[in-house]
Short mmCIF file of C-alpha atoms and ligand atoms in Angstrom, two decimals:
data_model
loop_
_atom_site.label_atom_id
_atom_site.label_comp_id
_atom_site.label_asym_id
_atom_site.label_seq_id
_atom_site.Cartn_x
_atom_site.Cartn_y
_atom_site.Cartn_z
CA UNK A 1 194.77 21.48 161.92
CA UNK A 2 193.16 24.92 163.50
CA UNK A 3 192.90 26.37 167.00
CA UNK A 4 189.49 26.38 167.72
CA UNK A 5 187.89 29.34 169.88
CA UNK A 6 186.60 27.78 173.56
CA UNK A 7 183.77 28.75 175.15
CA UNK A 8 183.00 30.26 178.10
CA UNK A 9 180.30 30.78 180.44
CA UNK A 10 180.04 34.14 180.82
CA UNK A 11 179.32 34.20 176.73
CA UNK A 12 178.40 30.62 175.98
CA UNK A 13 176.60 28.99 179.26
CA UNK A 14 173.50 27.94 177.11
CA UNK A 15 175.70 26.09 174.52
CA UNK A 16 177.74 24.31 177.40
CA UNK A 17 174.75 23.18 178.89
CA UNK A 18 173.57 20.97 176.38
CA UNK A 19 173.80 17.37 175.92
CA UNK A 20 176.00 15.88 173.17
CA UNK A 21 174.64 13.03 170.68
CA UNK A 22 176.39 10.04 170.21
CA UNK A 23 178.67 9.93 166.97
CA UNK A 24 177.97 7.52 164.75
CA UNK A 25 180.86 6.73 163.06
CA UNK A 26 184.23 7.50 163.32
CA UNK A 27 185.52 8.75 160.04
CA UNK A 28 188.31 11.15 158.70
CA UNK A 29 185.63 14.36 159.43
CA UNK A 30 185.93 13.43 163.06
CA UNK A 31 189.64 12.62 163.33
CA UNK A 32 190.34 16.26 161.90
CA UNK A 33 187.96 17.50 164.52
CA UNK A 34 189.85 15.92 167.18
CA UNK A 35 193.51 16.91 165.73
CA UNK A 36 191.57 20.50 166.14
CA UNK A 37 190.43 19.86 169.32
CA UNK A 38 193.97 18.15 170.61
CA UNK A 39 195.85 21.62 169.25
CA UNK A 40 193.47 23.87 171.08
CA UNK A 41 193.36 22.11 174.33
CA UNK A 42 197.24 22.54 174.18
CA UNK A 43 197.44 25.76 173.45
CA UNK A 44 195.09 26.90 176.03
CA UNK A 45 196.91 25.26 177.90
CA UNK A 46 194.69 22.26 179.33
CA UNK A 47 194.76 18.58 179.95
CA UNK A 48 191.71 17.88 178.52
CA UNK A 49 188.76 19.40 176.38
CA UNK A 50 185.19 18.15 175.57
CA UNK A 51 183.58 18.57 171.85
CA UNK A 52 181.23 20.93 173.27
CA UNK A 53 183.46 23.39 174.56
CA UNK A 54 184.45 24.03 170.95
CA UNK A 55 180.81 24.33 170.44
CA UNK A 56 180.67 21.00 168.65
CA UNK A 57 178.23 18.96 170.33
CA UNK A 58 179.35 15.76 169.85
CA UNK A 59 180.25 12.82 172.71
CA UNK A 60 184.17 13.47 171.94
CA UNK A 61 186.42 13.97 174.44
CA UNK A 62 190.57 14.90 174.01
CA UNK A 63 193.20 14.70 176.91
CA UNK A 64 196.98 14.49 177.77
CA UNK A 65 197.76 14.51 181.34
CA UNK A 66 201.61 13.86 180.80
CA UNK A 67 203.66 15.78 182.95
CA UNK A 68 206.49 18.39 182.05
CA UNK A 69 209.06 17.00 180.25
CA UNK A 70 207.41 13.79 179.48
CA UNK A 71 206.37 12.69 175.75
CA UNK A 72 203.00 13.94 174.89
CA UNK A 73 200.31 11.26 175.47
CA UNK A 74 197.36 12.31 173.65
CA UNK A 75 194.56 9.80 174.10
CA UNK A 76 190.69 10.35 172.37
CA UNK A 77 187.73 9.27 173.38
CA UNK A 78 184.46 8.56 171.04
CA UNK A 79 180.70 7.84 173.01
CA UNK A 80 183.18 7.05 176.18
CA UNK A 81 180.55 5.10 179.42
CA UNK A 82 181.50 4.41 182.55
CA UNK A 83 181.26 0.85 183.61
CA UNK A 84 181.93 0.77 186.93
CA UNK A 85 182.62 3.68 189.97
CA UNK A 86 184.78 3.03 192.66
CA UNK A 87 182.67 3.38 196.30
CA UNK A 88 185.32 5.35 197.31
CA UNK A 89 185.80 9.16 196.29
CA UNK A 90 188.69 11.79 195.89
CA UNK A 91 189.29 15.32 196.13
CA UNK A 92 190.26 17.41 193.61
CA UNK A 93 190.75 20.68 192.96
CA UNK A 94 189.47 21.07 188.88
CA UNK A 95 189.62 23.69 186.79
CA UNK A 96 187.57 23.98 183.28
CA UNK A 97 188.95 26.08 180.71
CA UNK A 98 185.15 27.27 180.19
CA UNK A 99 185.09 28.55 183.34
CA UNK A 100 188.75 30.85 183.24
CA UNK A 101 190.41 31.06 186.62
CA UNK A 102 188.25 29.44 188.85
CA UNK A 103 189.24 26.20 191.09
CA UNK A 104 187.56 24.52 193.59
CA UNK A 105 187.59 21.00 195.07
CA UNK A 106 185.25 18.25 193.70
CA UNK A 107 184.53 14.97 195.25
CA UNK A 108 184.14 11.87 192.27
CA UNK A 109 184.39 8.21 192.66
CA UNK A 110 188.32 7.27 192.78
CA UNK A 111 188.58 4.86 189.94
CA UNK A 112 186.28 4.24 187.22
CA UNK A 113 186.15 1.41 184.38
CA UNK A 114 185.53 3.54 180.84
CA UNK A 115 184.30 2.02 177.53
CA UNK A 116 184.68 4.12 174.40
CA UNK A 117 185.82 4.10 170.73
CA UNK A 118 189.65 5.28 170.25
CA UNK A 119 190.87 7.56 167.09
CA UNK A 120 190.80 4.70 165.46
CA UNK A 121 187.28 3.77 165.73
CA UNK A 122 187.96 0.30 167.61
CA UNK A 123 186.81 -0.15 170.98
CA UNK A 124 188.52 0.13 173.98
CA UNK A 125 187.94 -0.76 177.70
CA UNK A 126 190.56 0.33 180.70
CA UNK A 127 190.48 1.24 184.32
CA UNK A 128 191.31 5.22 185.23
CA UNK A 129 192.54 6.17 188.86
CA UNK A 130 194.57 9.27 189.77
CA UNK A 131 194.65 12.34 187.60
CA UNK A 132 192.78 9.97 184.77
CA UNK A 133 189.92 9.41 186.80
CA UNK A 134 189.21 12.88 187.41
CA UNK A 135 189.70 14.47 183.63
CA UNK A 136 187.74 11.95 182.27
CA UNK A 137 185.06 12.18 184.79
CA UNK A 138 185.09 16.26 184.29
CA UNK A 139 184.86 15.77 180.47
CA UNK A 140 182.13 13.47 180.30
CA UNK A 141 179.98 15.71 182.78
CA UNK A 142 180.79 18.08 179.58
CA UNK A 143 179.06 15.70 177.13
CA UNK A 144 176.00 15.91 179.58
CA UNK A 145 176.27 19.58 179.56
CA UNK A 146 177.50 19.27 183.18
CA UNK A 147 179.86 21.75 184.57
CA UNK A 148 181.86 21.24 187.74
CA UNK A 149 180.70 24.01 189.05
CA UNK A 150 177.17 22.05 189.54
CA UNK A 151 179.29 20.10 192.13
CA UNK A 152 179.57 23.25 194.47
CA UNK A 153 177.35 25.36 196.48
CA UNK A 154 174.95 28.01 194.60
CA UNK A 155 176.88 30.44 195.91
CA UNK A 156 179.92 29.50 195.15
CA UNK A 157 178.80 28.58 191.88
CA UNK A 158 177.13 32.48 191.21
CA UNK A 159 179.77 33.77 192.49
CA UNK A 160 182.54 32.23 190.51
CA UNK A 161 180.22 32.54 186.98
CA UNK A 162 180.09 36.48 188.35
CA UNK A 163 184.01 36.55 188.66
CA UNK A 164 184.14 35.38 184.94
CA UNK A 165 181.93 38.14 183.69
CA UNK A 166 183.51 40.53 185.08
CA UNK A 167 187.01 39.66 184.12
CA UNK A 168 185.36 39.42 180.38
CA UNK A 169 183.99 42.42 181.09
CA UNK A 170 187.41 44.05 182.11
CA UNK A 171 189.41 42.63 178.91
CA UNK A 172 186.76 44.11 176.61
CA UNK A 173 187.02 47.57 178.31
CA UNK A 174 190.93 47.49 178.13
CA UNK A 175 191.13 46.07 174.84
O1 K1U B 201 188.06 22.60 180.44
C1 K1U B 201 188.39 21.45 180.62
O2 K1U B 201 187.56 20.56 180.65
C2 K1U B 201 189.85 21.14 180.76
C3 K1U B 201 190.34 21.10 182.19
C4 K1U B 201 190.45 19.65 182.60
C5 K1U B 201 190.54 19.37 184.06
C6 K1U B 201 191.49 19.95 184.86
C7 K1U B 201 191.57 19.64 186.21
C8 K1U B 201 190.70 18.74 186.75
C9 K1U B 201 189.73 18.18 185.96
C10 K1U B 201 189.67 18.47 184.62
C11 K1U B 201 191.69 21.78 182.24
O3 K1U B 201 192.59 21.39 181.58
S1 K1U B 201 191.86 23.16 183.27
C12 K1U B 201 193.59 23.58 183.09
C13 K1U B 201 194.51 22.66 183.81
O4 K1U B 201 194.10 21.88 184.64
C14 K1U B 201 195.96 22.67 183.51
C15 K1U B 201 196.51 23.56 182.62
C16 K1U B 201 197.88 23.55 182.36
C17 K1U B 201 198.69 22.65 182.98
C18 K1U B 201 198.16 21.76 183.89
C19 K1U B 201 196.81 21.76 184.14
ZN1 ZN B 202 185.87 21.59 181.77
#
């Protein structure tokens, strides 16, 4: 397994916004890249991570959203689709480890019903509320080269991509 470098959009914004093809088979070459993608996402730390943002443009999606002292729950996600959206939405306040230090609040559908094809290859179908609801939701906006800052205003959007620069800007300067 290998930490993988993430991208960001100050650096990487035309890579991010593409759309990922669906895999075609799950074999051992795309198990090792999601044991890759598992270790980077916790080492960043984050509680999920999209193929993409490892520059991989593939529909593969990794997540853990187990709290603190809980076991780890990884859980992988192959060509995931959403069934079904709940009518009803929630806030959140997301961030995207391609998009360093920013938060905002983005309004999604409150439950969803997800198909996909688990590390395993088999396929799965489950409901996701809560927490689940939103990650996935945020990482398969990644697999249409979707970021949630297209949820927000234009200007919150420029600004925030202008914030990133500049911090990128500032570690290269002090580095
Ligand atoms: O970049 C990503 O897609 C990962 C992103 C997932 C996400 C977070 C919040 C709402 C929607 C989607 C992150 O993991 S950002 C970092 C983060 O949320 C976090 C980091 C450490 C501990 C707890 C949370
Ligand atoms: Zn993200």
């Amino acid at each position: 397994m290998s930490l993988r470098p993430i991208l960001t959009v100050d650096a990487d914004l035309a890579t991010l916004k593409k759309k990922s093809a669906r895999v075609a088979v799950v074999d051992d070459d795309l198990r090792a890249l999601m044991d890759d993608m598992l270790e980077t996402m916790y080492a960043a730390p984050g509680i999920g991570l999209a193929a993409i943002q490892v520059g991989v443009p593939k529909r593969v999606i990794v997540m853990d959203i187990s709290r603190g002292e809980e076991p780890k729950q990884p859980r992988y996600f192959v060509n995931p689709e959403i069934l079904w959206a709940s009518e009803d939405l929630a806030v959140y306040e997301e961030g995207c480890l391609s998009v360093p230090e920013i938060y905002d609040e983005v309004e999604r559908p409150a439950a969803v019903r997800i198909r996909y094809l688990g590390y395993d290859g088999k396929p799965v179908e489950e409901d996701a509320e809560g927490l689940f609801a939103v990650c996935i939701q945020h990482e398969m906006d990644h697999l249409e080269g979707v970021l949630f800052l297209d949820h927000l205003s234009r200007l919150k959007r420029e600004r925030a991509v202008a914030k990133v620069r500049k911090a990128a800007r500032d570690d290269e300067a002090a580095a």
